[in-house]
PDB file of C-alpha atoms in Angstrom:
ATOM      1  CA  MET A   1     165.523 -64.348  53.074  1.00  0.00           C
ATOM      2  CA  SER A   2     162.125 -65.881  52.631  1.00  0.00           C
ATOM      3  CA  GLN A   3     162.939 -66.977  49.046  1.00  0.00           C
ATOM      4  CA  ALA A   4     166.109 -68.967  50.583  1.00  0.00           C
ATOM      5  CA  ARG A   5     164.569 -70.388  53.746  1.00  0.00           C
ATOM      6  CA  GLU A   6     161.762 -72.046  51.154  1.00  0.00           C
ATOM      7  CA  ARG A   7     164.393 -73.177  49.769  1.00  0.00           C
ATOM      8  CA  GLY A   8     165.715 -75.408  52.392  1.00  0.00           C
ATOM      9  CA  ILE A   9     169.083 -73.186  52.475  1.00  0.00           C
ATOM     10  CA  PRO A  10     171.224 -73.475  55.893  1.00  0.00           C
ATOM     11  CA  ASP A  11     171.431 -69.942  58.151  1.00  0.00           C
ATOM     12  CA  ALA A  12     174.622 -70.016  57.847  1.00  0.00           C
ATOM     13  CA  THR A  13     174.573 -70.301  54.255  1.00  0.00           C
ATOM     14  CA  VAL A  14     172.296 -67.529  54.536  1.00  0.00           C
ATOM     15  CA  ALA A  15     174.143 -66.018  56.696  1.00  0.00           C
ATOM     16  CA  ARG A  16     177.844 -66.251  54.276  1.00  0.00           C
ATOM     17  CA  LEU A  17     175.710 -64.822  51.331  1.00  0.00           C
ATOM     18  CA  PRO A  18     176.606 -61.159  51.937  1.00  0.00           C
ATOM     19  CA  LEU A  19     180.269 -61.841  51.973  1.00  0.00           C
ATOM     20  CA  TYR A  20     179.932 -63.467  48.232  1.00  0.00           C
ATOM     21  CA  LEU A  21     178.056 -60.557  46.889  1.00  0.00           C
ATOM     22  CA  ARG A  22     179.856 -57.816  48.651  1.00  0.00           C
ATOM     23  CA  ALA A  23     183.141 -60.346  47.006  1.00  0.00           C
ATOM     24  CA  LEU A  24     181.460 -60.280  44.424  1.00  0.00           C
ATOM     25  CA  ASN A  25     180.666 -56.796  43.552  1.00  0.00           C
ATOM     26  CA  GLY A  26     184.335 -55.756  42.922  1.00  0.00           C
ATOM     27  CA  LEU A  27     185.486 -58.212  40.665  1.00  0.00           C
ATOM     28  CA  ALA A  28     182.353 -57.258  39.322  1.00  0.00           C
ATOM     29  CA  GLU A  29     183.883 -53.643  38.935  1.00  0.00           C
ATOM     30  CA  ARG A  30     187.448 -54.115  38.318  1.00  0.00           C
ATOM     31  CA  GLY A  31     185.586 -55.994  34.911  1.00  0.00           C
ATOM     32  CA  THR A  32     186.406 -59.620  36.497  1.00  0.00           C
ATOM     33  CA  ALA A  33     183.960 -61.853  34.059  1.00  0.00           C
ATOM     34  CA  THR A  34     184.672 -64.990  35.721  1.00  0.00           C
ATOM     35  CA  VAL A  35     186.282 -66.512  38.889  1.00  0.00           C
ATOM     36  CA  SER A  36     188.024 -69.438  40.718  1.00  0.00           C
ATOM     37  CA  SER A  37     186.182 -70.570  44.385  1.00  0.00           C
ATOM     38  CA  GLU A  38     189.721 -70.644  45.534  1.00  0.00           C
ATOM     39  CA  ASP A  39     189.390 -66.761  44.574  1.00  0.00           C
ATOM     40  CA  LEU A  40     186.467 -65.522  45.265  1.00  0.00           C
ATOM     41  CA  ALA A  41     186.854 -67.686  48.793  1.00  0.00           C
ATOM     42  CA  LEU A  42     189.577 -65.723  49.860  1.00  0.00           C
ATOM     43  CA  ALA A  43     187.628 -62.484  48.568  1.00  0.00           C
ATOM     44  CA  ALA A  44     184.893 -63.389  51.256  1.00  0.00           C
ATOM     45  CA  GLY A  45     187.490 -65.091  54.137  1.00  0.00           C
ATOM     46  CA  VAL A  46     185.818 -68.321  54.381  1.00  0.00           C
ATOM     47  CA  ASN A  47     187.544 -71.718  52.698  1.00  0.00           C
ATOM     48  CA  SER A  48     186.393 -72.819  49.423  1.00  0.00           C
ATOM     49  CA  ALA A  49     184.782 -76.238  50.611  1.00  0.00           C
ATOM     50  CA  LYS A  50     182.547 -74.113  52.118  1.00  0.00           C
ATOM     51  CA  LEU A  51     181.675 -71.898  49.280  1.00  0.00           C
ATOM     52  CA  ARG A  52     181.420 -73.911  46.876  1.00  0.00           C
ATOM     53  CA  LYS A  53     178.838 -76.198  48.973  1.00  0.00           C
ATOM     54  CA  ASP A  54     177.097 -73.278  49.692  1.00  0.00           C
ATOM     55  CA  LEU A  55     176.580 -72.065  46.038  1.00  0.00           C
ATOM     56  CA  SER A  56     175.150 -75.376  45.675  1.00  0.00           C
ATOM     57  CA  HIS A  57     172.044 -74.975  47.591  1.00  0.00           C
ATOM     58  CA  LEU A  58     171.851 -72.349  44.612  1.00  0.00           C
ATOM     59  CA  GLY A  59     172.092 -74.303  42.458  1.00  0.00           C
ATOM     60  CA  SER A  60     175.690 -72.972  41.484  1.00  0.00           C
ATOM     61  CA  TYR A  61     178.633 -74.660  40.605  1.00  0.00           C
ATOM     62  CA  GLY A  62     180.958 -73.348  38.419  1.00  0.00           C
ATOM     63  CA  THR A  63     182.249 -74.313  35.534  1.00  0.00           C
ATOM     64  CA  ARG A  64     185.512 -76.787  35.297  1.00  0.00           C
ATOM     65  CA  GLY A  65     188.082 -74.826  34.502  1.00  0.00           C
ATOM     66  CA  VAL A  66     186.453 -71.526  34.627  1.00  0.00           C
ATOM     67  CA  GLY A  67     185.101 -71.055  37.510  1.00  0.00           C
ATOM     68  CA  TYR A  68     181.785 -68.876  38.330  1.00  0.00           C
ATOM     69  CA  ASP A  69     180.322 -66.560  36.319  1.00  0.00           C
ATOM     70  CA  VAL A  70     180.544 -63.167  37.895  1.00  0.00           C
ATOM     71  CA  GLN A  71     177.675 -61.334  36.970  1.00  0.00           C
ATOM     72  CA  TYR A  72     175.487 -64.548  36.828  1.00  0.00           C
ATOM     73  CA  LEU A  73     176.039 -65.380  40.695  1.00  0.00           C
ATOM     74  CA  ILE A  74     175.652 -61.981  41.439  1.00  0.00           C
ATOM     75  CA  TYR A  75     171.643 -62.594  39.899  1.00  0.00           C
ATOM     76  CA  GLN A  76     171.611 -65.773  41.341  1.00  0.00           C
ATOM     77  CA  ILE A  77     172.592 -64.234  45.014  1.00  0.00           C
ATOM     78  CA  SER A  78     171.083 -61.311  44.633  1.00  0.00           C
ATOM     79  CA  ARG A  79     167.422 -63.003  43.707  1.00  0.00           C
ATOM     80  CA  GLU A  80     167.966 -65.565  47.128  1.00  0.00           C
ATOM     81  CA  LEU A  81     168.353 -62.732  49.357  1.00  0.00           C
ATOM     82  CA  GLY A  82     165.185 -61.154  47.343  1.00  0.00           C
ATOM     83  CA  LEU A  83     167.264 -57.763  46.723  1.00  0.00           C
ATOM     84  CA  THR A  84     165.542 -57.494  43.094  1.00  0.00           C
ATOM     85  CA  GLN A  85     163.228 -56.364  44.842  1.00  0.00           C
ATOM     86  CA  ASP A  86     162.763 -52.792  45.895  1.00  0.00           C
ATOM     87  CA  TRP A  87     161.949 -52.981  50.326  1.00  0.00           C
ATOM     88  CA  ALA A  88     161.138 -50.140  52.581  1.00  0.00           C
ATOM     89  CA  VAL A  89     162.711 -49.848  55.500  1.00  0.00           C
ATOM     90  CA  ALA A  90     161.671 -47.397  58.012  1.00  0.00           C
ATOM     91  CA  ILE A  91     164.853 -46.091  61.129  1.00  0.00           C
ATOM     92  CA  ILE A  92     162.852 -44.883  64.491  1.00  0.00           C
ATOM     93  CA  GLY A  93     165.367 -42.854  66.730  1.00  0.00           C
ATOM     94  CA  LEU A  94     167.390 -39.653  64.577  1.00  0.00           C
ATOM     95  CA  GLY A  95     169.563 -39.292  67.554  1.00  0.00           C
ATOM     96  CA  ASN A  96     173.605 -39.369  66.195  1.00  0.00           C
ATOM     97  CA  LEU A  97     173.414 -43.233  65.134  1.00  0.00           C
ATOM     98  CA  GLY A  98     169.606 -43.135  63.542  1.00  0.00           C
ATOM     99  CA  ARG A  99     170.579 -39.991  61.082  1.00  0.00           C
ATOM    100  CA  ALA A 100     173.462 -41.511  60.267  1.00  0.00           C
ATOM    101  CA  LEU A 101     172.381 -44.569  58.618  1.00  0.00           C
ATOM    102  CA  ALA A 102     169.695 -42.585  57.345  1.00  0.00           C
ATOM    103  CA  ASN A 103     172.186 -40.695  55.390  1.00  0.00           C
ATOM    104  CA  TYR A 104     174.328 -44.221  54.209  1.00  0.00           C
ATOM    105  CA  GLY A 105     173.919 -43.943  50.928  1.00  0.00           C
ATOM    106  CA  GLY A 106     174.709 -47.971  50.613  1.00  0.00           C
ATOM    107  CA  PHE A 107     170.946 -48.841  50.933  1.00  0.00           C
ATOM    108  CA  VAL A 108     170.333 -47.584  47.709  1.00  0.00           C
ATOM    109  CA  SER A 109     172.070 -49.744  45.848  1.00  0.00           C
ATOM    110  CA  ARG A 110     171.854 -52.692  48.092  1.00  0.00           C
ATOM    111  CA  GLY A 111     167.723 -52.569  47.485  1.00  0.00           C
ATOM    112  CA  PHE A 112     166.771 -51.138  50.527  1.00  0.00           C
ATOM    113  CA  ARG A 113     165.048 -47.597  50.321  1.00  0.00           C
ATOM    114  CA  VAL A 114     164.979 -45.684  53.337  1.00  0.00           C
ATOM    115  CA  ALA A 115     160.388 -44.802  52.977  1.00  0.00           C
ATOM    116  CA  ALA A 116     160.525 -43.219  56.919  1.00  0.00           C
ATOM    117  CA  LEU A 117     161.547 -41.938  59.551  1.00  0.00           C
ATOM    118  CA  PHE A 118     160.552 -41.357  63.583  1.00  0.00           C
ATOM    119  CA  ASP A 119     161.281 -39.348  66.763  1.00  0.00           C
ATOM    120  CA  ALA A 120     159.737 -39.042  69.308  1.00  0.00           C
ATOM    121  CA  ASP A 121     161.277 -35.674  69.864  1.00  0.00           C
ATOM    122  CA  PRO A 122     158.654 -32.000  69.088  1.00  0.00           C
ATOM    123  CA  ALA A 123     162.449 -30.736  68.286  1.00  0.00           C
ATOM    124  CA  VAL A 124     163.699 -33.416  65.817  1.00  0.00           C
ATOM    125  CA  VAL A 125     159.549 -34.079  64.311  1.00  0.00           C
ATOM    126  CA  GLY A 126     159.124 -32.099  60.878  1.00  0.00           C
ATOM    127  CA  GLU A 127     162.863 -31.905  60.346  1.00  0.00           C
ATOM    128  CA  ARG A 128     164.034 -33.256  57.031  1.00  0.00           C
ATOM    129  CA  LEU A 129     166.062 -35.652  56.416  1.00  0.00           C
ATOM    130  CA  VAL A 130     167.283 -37.547  53.047  1.00  0.00           C
ATOM    131  CA  GLY A 131     164.622 -35.650  51.208  1.00  0.00           C
ATOM    132  CA  MET A 132     161.718 -36.781  53.759  1.00  0.00           C
ATOM    133  CA  ALA A 133     160.437 -35.118  57.536  1.00  0.00           C
ATOM    134  CA  VAL A 134     160.812 -36.673  60.314  1.00  0.00           C
ATOM    135  CA  ASP A 135     157.538 -38.841  61.470  1.00  0.00           C
ATOM    136  CA  HIS A 136     156.109 -38.290  65.209  1.00  0.00           C
ATOM    137  CA  ILE A 137     156.720 -42.153  67.138  1.00  0.00           C
ATOM    138  CA  ASP A 138     152.931 -41.543  67.519  1.00  0.00           C
ATOM    139  CA  ASP A 139     151.949 -42.076  63.870  1.00  0.00           C
ATOM    140  CA  LEU A 140     154.546 -45.115  63.843  1.00  0.00           C
ATOM    141  CA  GLU A 141     151.569 -47.253  63.153  1.00  0.00           C
ATOM    142  CA  GLU A 142     149.500 -45.206  59.791  1.00  0.00           C
ATOM    143  CA  VAL A 143     152.918 -44.593  58.583  1.00  0.00           C
ATOM    144  CA  LEU A 144     154.314 -47.954  58.072  1.00  0.00           C
ATOM    145  CA  GLY A 145     151.341 -48.960  56.409  1.00  0.00           C
ATOM    146  CA  ARG A 146     150.816 -45.723  54.210  1.00  0.00           C
ATOM    147  CA  GLN A 147     154.538 -46.480  52.876  1.00  0.00           C
ATOM    148  CA  GLY A 148     154.755 -50.171  52.915  1.00  0.00           C
ATOM    149  CA  VAL A 149     157.157 -51.039  55.078  1.00  0.00           C
ATOM    150  CA  SER A 150     158.690 -53.945  54.912  1.00  0.00           C
ATOM    151  CA  ILE A 151     161.795 -53.584  57.631  1.00  0.00           C
ATOM    152  CA  VAL A 152     162.476 -51.392  60.701  1.00  0.00           C
ATOM    153  CA  VAL A 153     166.057 -50.153  61.868  1.00  0.00           C
ATOM    154  CA  LEU A 154     165.916 -49.518  65.432  1.00  0.00           C
ATOM    155  CA  ALA A 155     168.443 -46.955  67.301  1.00  0.00           C
ATOM    156  CA  THR A 156     166.252 -45.734  70.603  1.00  0.00           C
ATOM    157  CA  PRO A 157     167.040 -45.478  73.003  1.00  0.00           C
ATOM    158  CA  ALA A 158     167.743 -48.549  74.744  1.00  0.00           C
ATOM    159  CA  SER A 159     164.444 -47.965  77.066  1.00  0.00           C
ATOM    160  CA  ALA A 160     162.147 -47.429  74.812  1.00  0.00           C
ATOM    161  CA  ALA A 161     163.629 -49.752  72.559  1.00  0.00           C
ATOM    162  CA  GLN A 162     160.929 -53.279  73.945  1.00  0.00           C
ATOM    163  CA  GLU A 163     157.908 -51.000  73.245  1.00  0.00           C
ATOM    164  CA  VAL A 164     159.167 -49.481  70.515  1.00  0.00           C
ATOM    165  CA  ALA A 165     159.486 -52.770  68.909  1.00  0.00           C
ATOM    166  CA  GLU A 166     155.841 -54.597  69.653  1.00  0.00           C
ATOM    167  CA  ARG A 167     154.288 -51.473  68.521  1.00  0.00           C
ATOM    168  CA  VAL A 168     155.805 -52.423  64.463  1.00  0.00           C
ATOM    169  CA  ILE A 169     155.070 -56.036  65.292  1.00  0.00           C
ATOM    170  CA  ALA A 170     151.648 -55.188  65.955  1.00  0.00           C
ATOM    171  CA  ALA A 171     151.853 -53.376  62.607  1.00  0.00           C
ATOM    172  CA  GLY A 172     152.311 -56.505  60.959  1.00  0.00           C
ATOM    173  CA  ILE A 173     156.136 -55.419  60.385  1.00  0.00           C
ATOM    174  CA  THR A 174     158.061 -59.106  60.636  1.00  0.00           C
ATOM    175  CA  SER A 175     161.563 -58.052  60.922  1.00  0.00           C
ATOM    176  CA  ILE A 176     163.537 -55.920  62.974  1.00  0.00           C
ATOM    177  CA  LEU A 177     167.502 -54.845  62.718  1.00  0.00           C
ATOM    178  CA  ASN A 178     168.305 -54.004  65.892  1.00  0.00           C
ATOM    179  CA  PHE A 179     171.088 -50.770  66.754  1.00  0.00           C
ATOM    180  CA  ALA A 180     169.180 -50.678  70.401  1.00  0.00           C
ATOM    181  CA  PRO A 181     170.927 -51.327  73.292  1.00  0.00           C
ATOM    182  CA  ALA A 182     168.721 -53.309  74.158  1.00  0.00           C
ATOM    183  CA  VAL A 183     167.194 -57.658  74.266  1.00  0.00           C
ATOM    184  CA  LEU A 184     164.360 -57.847  72.635  1.00  0.00           C
ATOM    185  CA  THR A 185     161.793 -60.315  73.180  1.00  0.00           C
ATOM    186  CA  VAL A 186     159.476 -60.896  69.916  1.00  0.00           C
ATOM    187  CA  PRO A 187     157.279 -63.740  69.107  1.00  0.00           C
ATOM    188  CA  ASP A 188     157.688 -66.779  66.709  1.00  0.00           C
ATOM    189  CA  GLY A 189     157.833 -65.905  63.130  1.00  0.00           C
ATOM    190  CA  VAL A 190     159.377 -62.256  64.288  1.00  0.00           C
ATOM    191  CA  ASP A 191     163.245 -62.037  62.384  1.00  0.00           C
ATOM    192  CA  VAL A 192     165.571 -59.593  64.888  1.00  0.00           C
ATOM    193  CA  ARG A 193     168.744 -58.885  63.538  1.00  0.00           C
ATOM    194  CA  LYS A 194     171.150 -57.269  67.126  1.00  0.00           C
ATOM    195  CA  VAL A 195     173.601 -55.101  66.007  1.00  0.00           C
ATOM    196  CA  ASP A 196     175.777 -54.088  69.395  1.00  0.00           C
ATOM    197  CA  LEU A 197     178.341 -51.869  68.100  1.00  0.00           C
ATOM    198  CA  SER A 198     179.447 -51.986  71.697  1.00  0.00           C
ATOM    199  CA  THR A 199     180.479 -55.770  72.516  1.00  0.00           C
ATOM    200  CA  GLU A 200     182.349 -55.060  68.719  1.00  0.00           C
ATOM    201  CA  LEU A 201     184.163 -52.984  70.459  1.00  0.00           C
ATOM    202  CA  GLN A 202     185.002 -54.925  73.394  1.00  0.00           C
ATOM    203  CA  ILE A 203     185.690 -58.254  71.494  1.00  0.00           C
ATOM    204  CA  LEU A 204     188.250 -55.869  69.875  1.00  0.00           C
ATOM    205  CA  ALA A 205     189.458 -54.686  72.576  1.00  0.00           C
ATOM    206  CA  PHE A 206     190.444 -58.322  74.524  1.00  0.00           C
ATOM    207  CA  HIS A 207     192.169 -59.319  71.195  1.00  0.00           C
ATOM    208  CA  GLU A 208     194.565 -55.981  71.432  1.00  0.00           C
ATOM    209  CA  GLN A 209     195.264 -56.654  75.622  1.00  0.00           C
ATOM    210  CA  ARG A 210     195.295 -60.208  74.887  1.00  0.00           C
ATOM    211  CA  LYS A 211     198.605 -59.175  71.992  1.00  0.00           C
ATOM    212  CA  ALA A 212     199.585 -56.909  74.383  1.00  0.00           C
ATOM    213  CA  ASP A 213     200.333 -59.505  76.622  1.00  0.00           C
ATOM    214  CA  ARG A 214     202.174 -61.299  74.718  1.00  0.00           C
ATOM    215  CA  GLU A 215     204.598 -58.751  73.433  1.00  0.00           C
ATOM    216  CA  ALA A 216     204.829 -57.718  77.007  1.00  0.00           C
ATOM    217  CA  GLY A 217     205.899 -61.818  78.109  1.00  0.00           C
ATOM    218  CA  SER A 218     203.067 -61.529  80.655  1.00  0.00           C
ATOM    219  CA  PRO A 219     201.291 -65.350  81.107  1.00  0.00           C
ATOM    220  CA  ILE A 220     197.888 -65.454  79.557  1.00  0.00           C
ATOM    221  CA  MET A 221     195.242 -67.462  81.985  1.00  0.00           C
ATOM    222  CA  THR A 222     193.942 -70.832  80.467  1.00  0.00           C
ATOM    223  CA  GLU A 223     190.677 -72.264  80.328  1.00  0.00           C
ATOM    224  CA  ASP A 224     193.147 -75.300  81.725  1.00  0.00           C
ATOM    225  CA  TRP A 225     193.962 -72.517  83.823  1.00  0.00           C
ATOM    226  CA  ALA A 226     190.947 -70.786  84.903  1.00  0.00           C
ATOM    227  CA  GLU A 227     189.486 -74.709  85.917  1.00  0.00           C
ATOM    228  CA  ALA A 228     192.398 -75.469  88.001  1.00  0.00           C
ATOM    229  CA  MET A 229     191.556 -71.965  89.777  1.00  0.00           C
ATOM    230  CA  ASP A 230     188.301 -72.672  89.915  1.00  0.00           C
ATOM    231  CA  ALA A 231     189.194 -75.886  92.137  1.00  0.00           C
TER     232      ALA A 231
END
C-alpha cells in the first residue's frame, strides 16, 4: 500500500482497489478484453462515478466508447497494491482459524507467500502444515528475520494478541492482519487491519431481525423514537 500512499491516493480509494481487482480477474477468466466503467462498477458493487474517480488516481481514464483494457487495468491496480512483489507472510496461532488461513490457496495467486507458522502449544510445534514446520513462538523474532516476513497474521487468543503484536513490531513488522478478538494498541507507522468475524455475524443478525420484524408487522424503533424515549 505504500506506493499508493506516496502517490497521494486516498485511503478510501485504496480500500476499493481490491474490489476492482477481484472483479477484473473474474472478467479476465471469462475472456473479457475490455469493460465499461458502468459494467466494472456493477461487478465491483460501487457506482460508476466513484469508480472513474478512483481509477483516475492511477492515471487510468479508459477510452471513450471502448472502456478499460482489462489486463492493463489488472496490472495497474496490482502494481499500486504492491502485488507484483512476493510478500512473505507469517501466521501466528494455529488453532482452527489459523490452520484454515494457512491452507488457503488464494494467497499465492494474489502475491502472498506463507513463509512462517507459529504456535505456543508444544503439541503443535514441529507439526508440518502447507509444507513447513510450525515454529515455537519463542523463536518468533529470529524466524521473522530469517524468512524476510513483511506481514503478520494474528490468529491468537485475545489474551495473547497485544503481547505478540508488540513483539512482532519490535522485530520490525509494520503490517498486521488481526483476527484475534482484541483491539491492538500500536505505535504510529504500524498498519493494523482487523477482521472480526463475530462482529460481522452480529451485523448480519441485526439485518435479519429487521427483515423478520417487517414481515411480522412489528414496529421498528427509529432514531426519532429512540430520542423521544430518552427524553
